[in-house]
CSV table of C-alpha atoms and ligand atoms in Angstrom, one decimal:
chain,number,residue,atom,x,y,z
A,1,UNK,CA,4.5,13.1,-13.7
A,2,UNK,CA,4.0,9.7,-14.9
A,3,UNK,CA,0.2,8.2,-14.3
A,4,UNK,CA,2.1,4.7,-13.7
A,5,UNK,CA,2.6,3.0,-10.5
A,6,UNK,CA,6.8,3.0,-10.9
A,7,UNK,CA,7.8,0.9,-8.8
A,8,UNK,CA,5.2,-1.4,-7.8
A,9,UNK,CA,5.6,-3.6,-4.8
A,10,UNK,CA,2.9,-5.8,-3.9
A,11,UNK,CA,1.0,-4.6,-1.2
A,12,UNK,CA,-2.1,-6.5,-1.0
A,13,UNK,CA,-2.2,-6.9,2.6
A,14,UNK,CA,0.1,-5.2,5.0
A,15,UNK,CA,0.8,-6.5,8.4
A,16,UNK,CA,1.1,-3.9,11.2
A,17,UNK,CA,4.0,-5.6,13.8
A,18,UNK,CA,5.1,-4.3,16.7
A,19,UNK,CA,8.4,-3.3,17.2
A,20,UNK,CA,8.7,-4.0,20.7
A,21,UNK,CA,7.7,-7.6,20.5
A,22,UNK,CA,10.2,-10.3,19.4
A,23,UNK,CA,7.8,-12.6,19.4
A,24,UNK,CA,5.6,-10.8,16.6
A,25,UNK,CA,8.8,-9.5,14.9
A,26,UNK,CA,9.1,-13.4,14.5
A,27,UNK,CA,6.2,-14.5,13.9
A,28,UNK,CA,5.4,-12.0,11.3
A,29,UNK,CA,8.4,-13.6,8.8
A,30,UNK,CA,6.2,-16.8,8.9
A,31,UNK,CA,2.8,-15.2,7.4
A,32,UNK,CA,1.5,-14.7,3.9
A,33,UNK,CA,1.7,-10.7,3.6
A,34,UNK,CA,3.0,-8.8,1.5
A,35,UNK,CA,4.0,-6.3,3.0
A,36,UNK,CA,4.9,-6.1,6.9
A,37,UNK,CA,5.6,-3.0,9.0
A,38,UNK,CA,8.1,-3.0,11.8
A,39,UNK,CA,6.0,-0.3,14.0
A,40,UNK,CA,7.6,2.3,16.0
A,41,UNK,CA,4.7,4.4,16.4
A,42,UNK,CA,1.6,3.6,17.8
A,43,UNK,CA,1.5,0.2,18.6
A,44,UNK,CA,4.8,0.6,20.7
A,45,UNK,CA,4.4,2.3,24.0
A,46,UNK,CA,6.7,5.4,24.3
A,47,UNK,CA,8.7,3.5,27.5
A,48,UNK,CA,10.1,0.3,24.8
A,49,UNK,CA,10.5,2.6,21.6
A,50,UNK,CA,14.3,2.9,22.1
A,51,UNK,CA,14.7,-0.7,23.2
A,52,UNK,CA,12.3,-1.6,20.1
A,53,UNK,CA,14.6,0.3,17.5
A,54,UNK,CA,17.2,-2.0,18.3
A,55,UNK,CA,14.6,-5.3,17.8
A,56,UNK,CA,13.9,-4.3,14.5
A,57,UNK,CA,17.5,-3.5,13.5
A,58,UNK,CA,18.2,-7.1,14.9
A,59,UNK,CA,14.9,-8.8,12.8
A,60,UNK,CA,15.6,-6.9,9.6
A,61,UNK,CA,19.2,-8.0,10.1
A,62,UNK,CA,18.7,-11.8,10.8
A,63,UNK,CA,15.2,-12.7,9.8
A,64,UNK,CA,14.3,-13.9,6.9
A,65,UNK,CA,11.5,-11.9,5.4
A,66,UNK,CA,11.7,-13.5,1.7
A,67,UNK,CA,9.2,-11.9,-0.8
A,68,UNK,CA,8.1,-9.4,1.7
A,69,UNK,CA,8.0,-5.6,1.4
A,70,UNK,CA,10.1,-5.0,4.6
A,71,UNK,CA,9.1,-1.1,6.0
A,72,UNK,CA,9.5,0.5,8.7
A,73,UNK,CA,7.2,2.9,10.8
A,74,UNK,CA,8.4,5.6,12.7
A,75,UNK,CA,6.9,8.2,15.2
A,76,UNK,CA,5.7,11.3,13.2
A,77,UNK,CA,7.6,14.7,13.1
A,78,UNK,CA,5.8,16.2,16.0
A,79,UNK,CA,7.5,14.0,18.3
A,80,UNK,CA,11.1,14.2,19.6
A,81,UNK,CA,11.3,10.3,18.4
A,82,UNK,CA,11.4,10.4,14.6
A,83,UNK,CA,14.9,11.6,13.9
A,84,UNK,CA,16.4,9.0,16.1
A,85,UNK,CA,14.1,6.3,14.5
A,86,UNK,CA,15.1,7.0,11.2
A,87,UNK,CA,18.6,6.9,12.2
A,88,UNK,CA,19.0,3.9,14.6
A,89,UNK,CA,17.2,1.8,12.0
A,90,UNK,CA,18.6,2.9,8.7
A,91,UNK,CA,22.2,3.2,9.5
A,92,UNK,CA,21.9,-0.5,11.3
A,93,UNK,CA,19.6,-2.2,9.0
A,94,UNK,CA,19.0,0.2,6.1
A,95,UNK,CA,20.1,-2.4,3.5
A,96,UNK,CA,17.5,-5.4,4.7
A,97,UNK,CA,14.5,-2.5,4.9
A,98,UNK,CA,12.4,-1.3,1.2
A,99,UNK,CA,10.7,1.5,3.0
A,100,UNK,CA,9.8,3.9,5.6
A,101,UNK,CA,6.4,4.8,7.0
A,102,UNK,CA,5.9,8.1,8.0
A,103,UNK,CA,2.6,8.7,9.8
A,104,UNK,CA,0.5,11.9,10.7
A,105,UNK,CA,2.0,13.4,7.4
A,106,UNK,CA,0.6,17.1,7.0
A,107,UNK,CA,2.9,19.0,4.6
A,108,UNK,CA,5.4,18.2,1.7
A,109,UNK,CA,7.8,19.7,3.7
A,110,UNK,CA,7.5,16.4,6.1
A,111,UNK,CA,8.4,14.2,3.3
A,112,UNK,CA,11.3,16.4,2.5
A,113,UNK,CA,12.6,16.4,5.3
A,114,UNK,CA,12.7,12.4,5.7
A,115,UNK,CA,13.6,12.6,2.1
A,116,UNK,CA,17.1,14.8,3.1
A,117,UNK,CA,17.8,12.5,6.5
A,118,UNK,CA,17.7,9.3,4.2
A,119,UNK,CA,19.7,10.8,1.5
A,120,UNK,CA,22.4,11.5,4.2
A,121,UNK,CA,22.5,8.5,5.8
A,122,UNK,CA,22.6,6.5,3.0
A,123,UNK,CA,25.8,8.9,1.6
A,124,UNK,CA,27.5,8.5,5.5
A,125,UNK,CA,27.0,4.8,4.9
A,126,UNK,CA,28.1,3.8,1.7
A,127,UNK,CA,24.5,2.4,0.4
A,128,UNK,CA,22.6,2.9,-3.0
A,129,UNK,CA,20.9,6.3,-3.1
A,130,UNK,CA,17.6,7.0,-3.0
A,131,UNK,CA,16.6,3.0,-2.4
A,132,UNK,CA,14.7,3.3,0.1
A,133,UNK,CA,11.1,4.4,-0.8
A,134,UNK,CA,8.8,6.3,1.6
A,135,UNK,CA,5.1,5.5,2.8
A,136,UNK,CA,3.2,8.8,3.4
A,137,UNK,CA,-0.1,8.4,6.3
A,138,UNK,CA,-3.1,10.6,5.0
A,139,UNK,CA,-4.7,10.8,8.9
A,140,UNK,CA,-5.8,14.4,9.5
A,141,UNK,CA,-7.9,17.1,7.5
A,142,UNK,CA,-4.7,19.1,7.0
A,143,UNK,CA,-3.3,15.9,5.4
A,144,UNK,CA,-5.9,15.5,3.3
A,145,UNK,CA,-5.8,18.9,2.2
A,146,UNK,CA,-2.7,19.3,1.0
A,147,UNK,CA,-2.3,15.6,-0.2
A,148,UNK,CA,-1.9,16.7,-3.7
A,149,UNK,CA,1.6,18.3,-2.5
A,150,UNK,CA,2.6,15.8,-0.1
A,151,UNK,CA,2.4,13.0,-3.6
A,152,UNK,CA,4.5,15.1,-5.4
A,153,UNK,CA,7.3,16.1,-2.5
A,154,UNK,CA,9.9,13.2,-3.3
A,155,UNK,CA,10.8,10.8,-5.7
A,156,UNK,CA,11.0,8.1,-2.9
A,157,UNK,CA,7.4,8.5,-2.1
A,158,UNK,CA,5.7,4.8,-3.1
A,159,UNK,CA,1.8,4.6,-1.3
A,160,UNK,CA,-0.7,6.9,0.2
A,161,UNK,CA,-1.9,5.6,2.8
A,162,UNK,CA,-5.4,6.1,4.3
A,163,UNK,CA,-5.4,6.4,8.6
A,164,UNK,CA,-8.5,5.7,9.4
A,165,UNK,CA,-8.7,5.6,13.4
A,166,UNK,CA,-6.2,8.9,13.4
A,167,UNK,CA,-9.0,10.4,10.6
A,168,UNK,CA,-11.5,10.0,12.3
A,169,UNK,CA,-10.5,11.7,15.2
A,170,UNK,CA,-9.1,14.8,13.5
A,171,UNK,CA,-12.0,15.4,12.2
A,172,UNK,CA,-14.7,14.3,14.4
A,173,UNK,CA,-16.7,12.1,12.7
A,174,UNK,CA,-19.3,10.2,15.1
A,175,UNK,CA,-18.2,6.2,14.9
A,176,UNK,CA,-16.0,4.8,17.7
A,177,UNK,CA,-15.7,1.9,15.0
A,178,UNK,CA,-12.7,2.5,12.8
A,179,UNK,CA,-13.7,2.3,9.1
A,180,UNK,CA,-17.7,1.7,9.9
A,181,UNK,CA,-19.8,3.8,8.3
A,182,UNK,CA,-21.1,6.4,11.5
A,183,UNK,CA,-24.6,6.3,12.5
A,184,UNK,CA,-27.5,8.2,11.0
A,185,UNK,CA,-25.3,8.8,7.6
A,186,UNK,CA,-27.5,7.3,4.2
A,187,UNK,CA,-24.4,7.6,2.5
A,188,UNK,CA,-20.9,6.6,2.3
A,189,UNK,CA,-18.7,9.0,4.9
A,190,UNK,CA,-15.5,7.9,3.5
A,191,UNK,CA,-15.9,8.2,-0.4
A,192,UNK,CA,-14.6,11.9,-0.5
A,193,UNK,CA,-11.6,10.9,1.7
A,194,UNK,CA,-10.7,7.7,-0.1
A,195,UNK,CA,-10.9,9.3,-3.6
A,196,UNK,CA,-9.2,12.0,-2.9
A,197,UNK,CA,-6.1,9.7,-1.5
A,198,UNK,CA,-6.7,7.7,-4.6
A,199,UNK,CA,-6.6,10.7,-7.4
A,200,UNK,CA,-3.4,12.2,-5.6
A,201,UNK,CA,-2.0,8.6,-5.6
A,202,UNK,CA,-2.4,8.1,-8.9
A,203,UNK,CA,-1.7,11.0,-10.6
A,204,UNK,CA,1.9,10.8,-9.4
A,205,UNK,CA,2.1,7.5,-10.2
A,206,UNK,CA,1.9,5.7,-6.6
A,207,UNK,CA,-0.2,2.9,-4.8
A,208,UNK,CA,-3.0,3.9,-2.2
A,209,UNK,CA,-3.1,1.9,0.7
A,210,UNK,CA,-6.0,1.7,3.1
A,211,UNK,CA,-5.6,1.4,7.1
A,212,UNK,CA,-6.8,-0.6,9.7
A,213,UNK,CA,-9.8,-2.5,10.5
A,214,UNK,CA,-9.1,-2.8,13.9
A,215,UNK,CA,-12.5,-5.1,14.4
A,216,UNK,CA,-10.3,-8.2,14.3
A,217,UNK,CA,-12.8,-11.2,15.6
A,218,UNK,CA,-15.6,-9.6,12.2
A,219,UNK,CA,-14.3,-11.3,9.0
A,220,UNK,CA,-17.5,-10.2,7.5
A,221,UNK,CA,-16.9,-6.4,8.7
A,222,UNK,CA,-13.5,-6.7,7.5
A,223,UNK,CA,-14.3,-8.4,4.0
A,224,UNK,CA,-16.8,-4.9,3.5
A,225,UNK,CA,-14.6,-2.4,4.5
A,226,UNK,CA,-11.6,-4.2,2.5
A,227,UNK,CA,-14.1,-4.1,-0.7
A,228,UNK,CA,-15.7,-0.8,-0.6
A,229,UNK,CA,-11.7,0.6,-1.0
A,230,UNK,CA,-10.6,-2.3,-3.2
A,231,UNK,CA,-13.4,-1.5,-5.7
A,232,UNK,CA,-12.3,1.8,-5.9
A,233,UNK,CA,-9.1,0.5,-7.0
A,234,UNK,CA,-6.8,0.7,-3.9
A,235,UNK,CA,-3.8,-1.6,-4.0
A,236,UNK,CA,-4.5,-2.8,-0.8
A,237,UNK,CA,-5.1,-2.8,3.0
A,238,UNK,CA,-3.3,-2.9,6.5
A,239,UNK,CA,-3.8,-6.1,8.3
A,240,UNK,CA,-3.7,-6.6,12.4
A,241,UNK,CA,-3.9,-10.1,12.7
A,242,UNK,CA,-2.7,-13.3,10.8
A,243,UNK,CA,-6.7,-14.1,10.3
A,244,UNK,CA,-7.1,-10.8,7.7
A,245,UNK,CA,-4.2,-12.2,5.3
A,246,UNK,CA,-5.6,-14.1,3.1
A,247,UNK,CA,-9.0,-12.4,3.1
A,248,UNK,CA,-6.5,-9.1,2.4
A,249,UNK,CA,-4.8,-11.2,-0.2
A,250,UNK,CA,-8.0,-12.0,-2.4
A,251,UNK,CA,-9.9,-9.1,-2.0
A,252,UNK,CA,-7.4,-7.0,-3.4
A,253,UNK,CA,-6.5,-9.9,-6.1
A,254,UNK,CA,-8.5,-10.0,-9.4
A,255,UNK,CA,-11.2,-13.4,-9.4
A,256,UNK,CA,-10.2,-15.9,-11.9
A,257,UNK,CA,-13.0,-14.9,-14.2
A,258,UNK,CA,-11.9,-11.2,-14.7
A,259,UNK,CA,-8.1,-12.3,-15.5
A,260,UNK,CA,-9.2,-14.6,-17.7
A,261,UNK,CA,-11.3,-12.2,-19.3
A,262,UNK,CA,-8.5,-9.2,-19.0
A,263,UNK,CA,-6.6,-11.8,-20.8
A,264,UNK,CA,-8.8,-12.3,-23.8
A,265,UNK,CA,-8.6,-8.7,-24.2
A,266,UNK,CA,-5.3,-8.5,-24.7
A,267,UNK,CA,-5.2,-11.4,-27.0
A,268,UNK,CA,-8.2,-10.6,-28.9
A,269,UNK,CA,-7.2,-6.9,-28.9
A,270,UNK,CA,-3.5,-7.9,-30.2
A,271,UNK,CA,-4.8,-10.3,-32.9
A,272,UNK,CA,-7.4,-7.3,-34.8
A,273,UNK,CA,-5.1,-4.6,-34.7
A,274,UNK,CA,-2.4,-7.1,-36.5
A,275,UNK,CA,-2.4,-7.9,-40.4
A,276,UNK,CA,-4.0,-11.1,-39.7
A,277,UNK,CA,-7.3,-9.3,-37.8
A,278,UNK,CA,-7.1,-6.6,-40.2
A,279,UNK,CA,-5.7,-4.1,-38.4
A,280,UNK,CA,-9.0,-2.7,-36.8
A,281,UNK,CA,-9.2,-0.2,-34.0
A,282,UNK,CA,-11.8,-1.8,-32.5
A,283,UNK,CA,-13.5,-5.2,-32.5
A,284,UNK,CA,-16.6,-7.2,-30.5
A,285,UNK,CA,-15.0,-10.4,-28.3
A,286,UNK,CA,-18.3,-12.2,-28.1
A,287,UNK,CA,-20.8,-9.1,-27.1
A,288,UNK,CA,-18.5,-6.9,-25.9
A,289,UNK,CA,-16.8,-4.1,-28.1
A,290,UNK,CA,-13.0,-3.3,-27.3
A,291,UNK,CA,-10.6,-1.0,-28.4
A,292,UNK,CA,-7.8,0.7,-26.8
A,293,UNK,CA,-9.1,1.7,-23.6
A,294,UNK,CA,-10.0,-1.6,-23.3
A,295,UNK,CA,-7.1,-3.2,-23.7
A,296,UNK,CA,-5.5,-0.6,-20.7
A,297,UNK,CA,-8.2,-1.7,-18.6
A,298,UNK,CA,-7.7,-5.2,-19.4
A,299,UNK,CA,-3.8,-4.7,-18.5
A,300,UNK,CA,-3.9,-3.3,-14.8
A,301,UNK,CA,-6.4,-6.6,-14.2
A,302,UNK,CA,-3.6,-9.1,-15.6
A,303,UNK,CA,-0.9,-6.8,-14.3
A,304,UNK,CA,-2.6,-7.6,-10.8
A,305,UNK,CA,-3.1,-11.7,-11.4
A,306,UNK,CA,0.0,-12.3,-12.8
A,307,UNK,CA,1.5,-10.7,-9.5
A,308,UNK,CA,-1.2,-12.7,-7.2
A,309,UNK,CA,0.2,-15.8,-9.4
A,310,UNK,CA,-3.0,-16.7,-11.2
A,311,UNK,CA,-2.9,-18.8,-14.2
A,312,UNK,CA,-5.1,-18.4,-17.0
A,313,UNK,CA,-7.7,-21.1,-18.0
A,314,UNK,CA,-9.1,-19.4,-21.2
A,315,UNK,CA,-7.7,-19.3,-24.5
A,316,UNK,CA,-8.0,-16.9,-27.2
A,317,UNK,CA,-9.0,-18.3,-30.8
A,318,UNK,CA,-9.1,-16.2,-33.5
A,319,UNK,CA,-12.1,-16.4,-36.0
A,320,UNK,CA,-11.9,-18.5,-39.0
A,321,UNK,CA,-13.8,-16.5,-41.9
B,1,GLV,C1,-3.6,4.2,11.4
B,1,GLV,O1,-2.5,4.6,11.7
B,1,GLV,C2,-4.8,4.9,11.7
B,1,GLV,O2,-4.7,5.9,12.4
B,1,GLV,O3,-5.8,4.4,11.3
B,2,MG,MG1,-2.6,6.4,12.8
């Protein structure tokens, strides 16, 4: 399996909408996320899930959701709503939608079988196979157990996504404040969890998504969550109000100073491999030594500013003697 992120959608900040409100579903095309998700599931009480299938089929159709990563979420595979979901929505929206969410994800087997329903529905209706990607929820021990599996089960699989409130539930943990640290802990409770998401993710070559901060009126509690995953290197993280955006948006952006720098790399790194640097291996840009590792460090920071539309201020000059 490829250790690249394939096809790399931004995901910075991901707006949980309700599917059962037109007024969200509206209002949503009008923010600065990158992603949004049309939610089926838990946001969406179980009397307005039908009438809300047809809501998003209509705001998928007819809104404009320009440079948006359009996804759906439907009710997990326990329920007797998911197959009905998948099938209202794709078959009458399925070329305006990137994705679909599938929460509560325990096995491989639950990604293949949302794997199989897509690939028929796209052959029934006459649209490009295997488009539309799928979002896996890590949100249960036996999730994260076999999360290894569930990153490998389908080609379509894009994120890994970290459930937080659902986690913490399944397995008990003492905080009634989703993604704060539980009391009488000294460390961090949700390293193991987040890394594991984050190795599985990777090694197949997808994004890791963290969930909900459901704290909405704490920007400050919201900017430390967001930055404990971020620093790990999650892509990005599930916002519930308009208010998180833009906090979502930079914290999971490179600052200016470490593009400009990843930058330099590249350029300095490209100059003293070439004839004219002397074809060296590795070289010192100012006090720092770089070499190849560097420069793919360097290249997953501009890879990330040049997609949050940063624009470099620095510029490489090669020495003279
Ligand atoms: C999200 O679905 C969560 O359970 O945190
Ligand atoms: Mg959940």
């Amino acid at each position: 399996m490829s250790s690249t992120v394939h096809r790399p959608r931004p995901r910075r900040s991901c707006l949980a909408v309700p599917g059962s409100n037109p007024r969200f579903l509206e209002k949503a095309q009008t923010l600065a996320a990158d992603q949004v998700f049309l939610d089926l599931e838990d946001a969406c009480a179980p009397a307005v899930k039908e009438k809300a299938r047809h809501l998003i089929v209509d705001a998928l159709n007819t809104g404009d959701w320009t440079g948006k990563t359009r996804v759906l979420r439907v009710n997990d595979w326990t329920t007797h709503w998911t197959y009905r979901d998948v099938v209202t929505v794709v078959e009458g929206a399925g070329q305006h939608l990137d994705c679909v969410m599938l929460p509560k994800v325990r096995d491989a087997a639950q990604i293949k079988a949302l794997d199989m329903l897509l690939t028929q529905i796209e052959r029934t209706m006459g649209f490009e196979a295997g488009r539309i990607g799928i979002e896996a929820q890590i949100e249960s021990a036996e999730g994260l157990v076999a999360v290894e599996d569930i990153a490998a089960a389908s080609q379509r699989l894009e994120t890994l996504i970290f459930g937080p409130a659902d986690f913490m539930a399944s397995i008990g943990m003492k905080s009634l404040v989703v993604g704060e640290q539980p009391p009488g802990y000294p460390a961090d409770a949700y390293h193991h969890i987040l890394m594991r998401i984050l190795m599985a993710a990777r090694s197949h070559g997808l994004q890791a998504i963290d969930g909900p901060y459901l704290q909405i009126r704490d920007p400050a509690g919201f900017a430390e969550v967001a930055g404990r995953s971020a620093a790990l290197g999650f892509d990005g993280k599930w916002v519930l109000h308009p208010d998180q955006i833009a906090a979502a948006n930079e914290i999971f952006s490179p600052s200016q100073e470490d593009y400009d720098h990843a930058e330099m790399i590249l350029d300095a790194y490209a100059w003293y491999t070439s004839q004219a640097g002397g074809f060296k291996g590795s070289a010192m840009l100012g006090d720092e030594m770089i070499d190849e590792a560097s420069r793919k460090m360097a290249l997953v920071v501009v890879g990330q500013g040049r997609a949050a539309g940063l624009r470099r201020t620095t510029v490489f000059t090669p020495p003279t003697a």
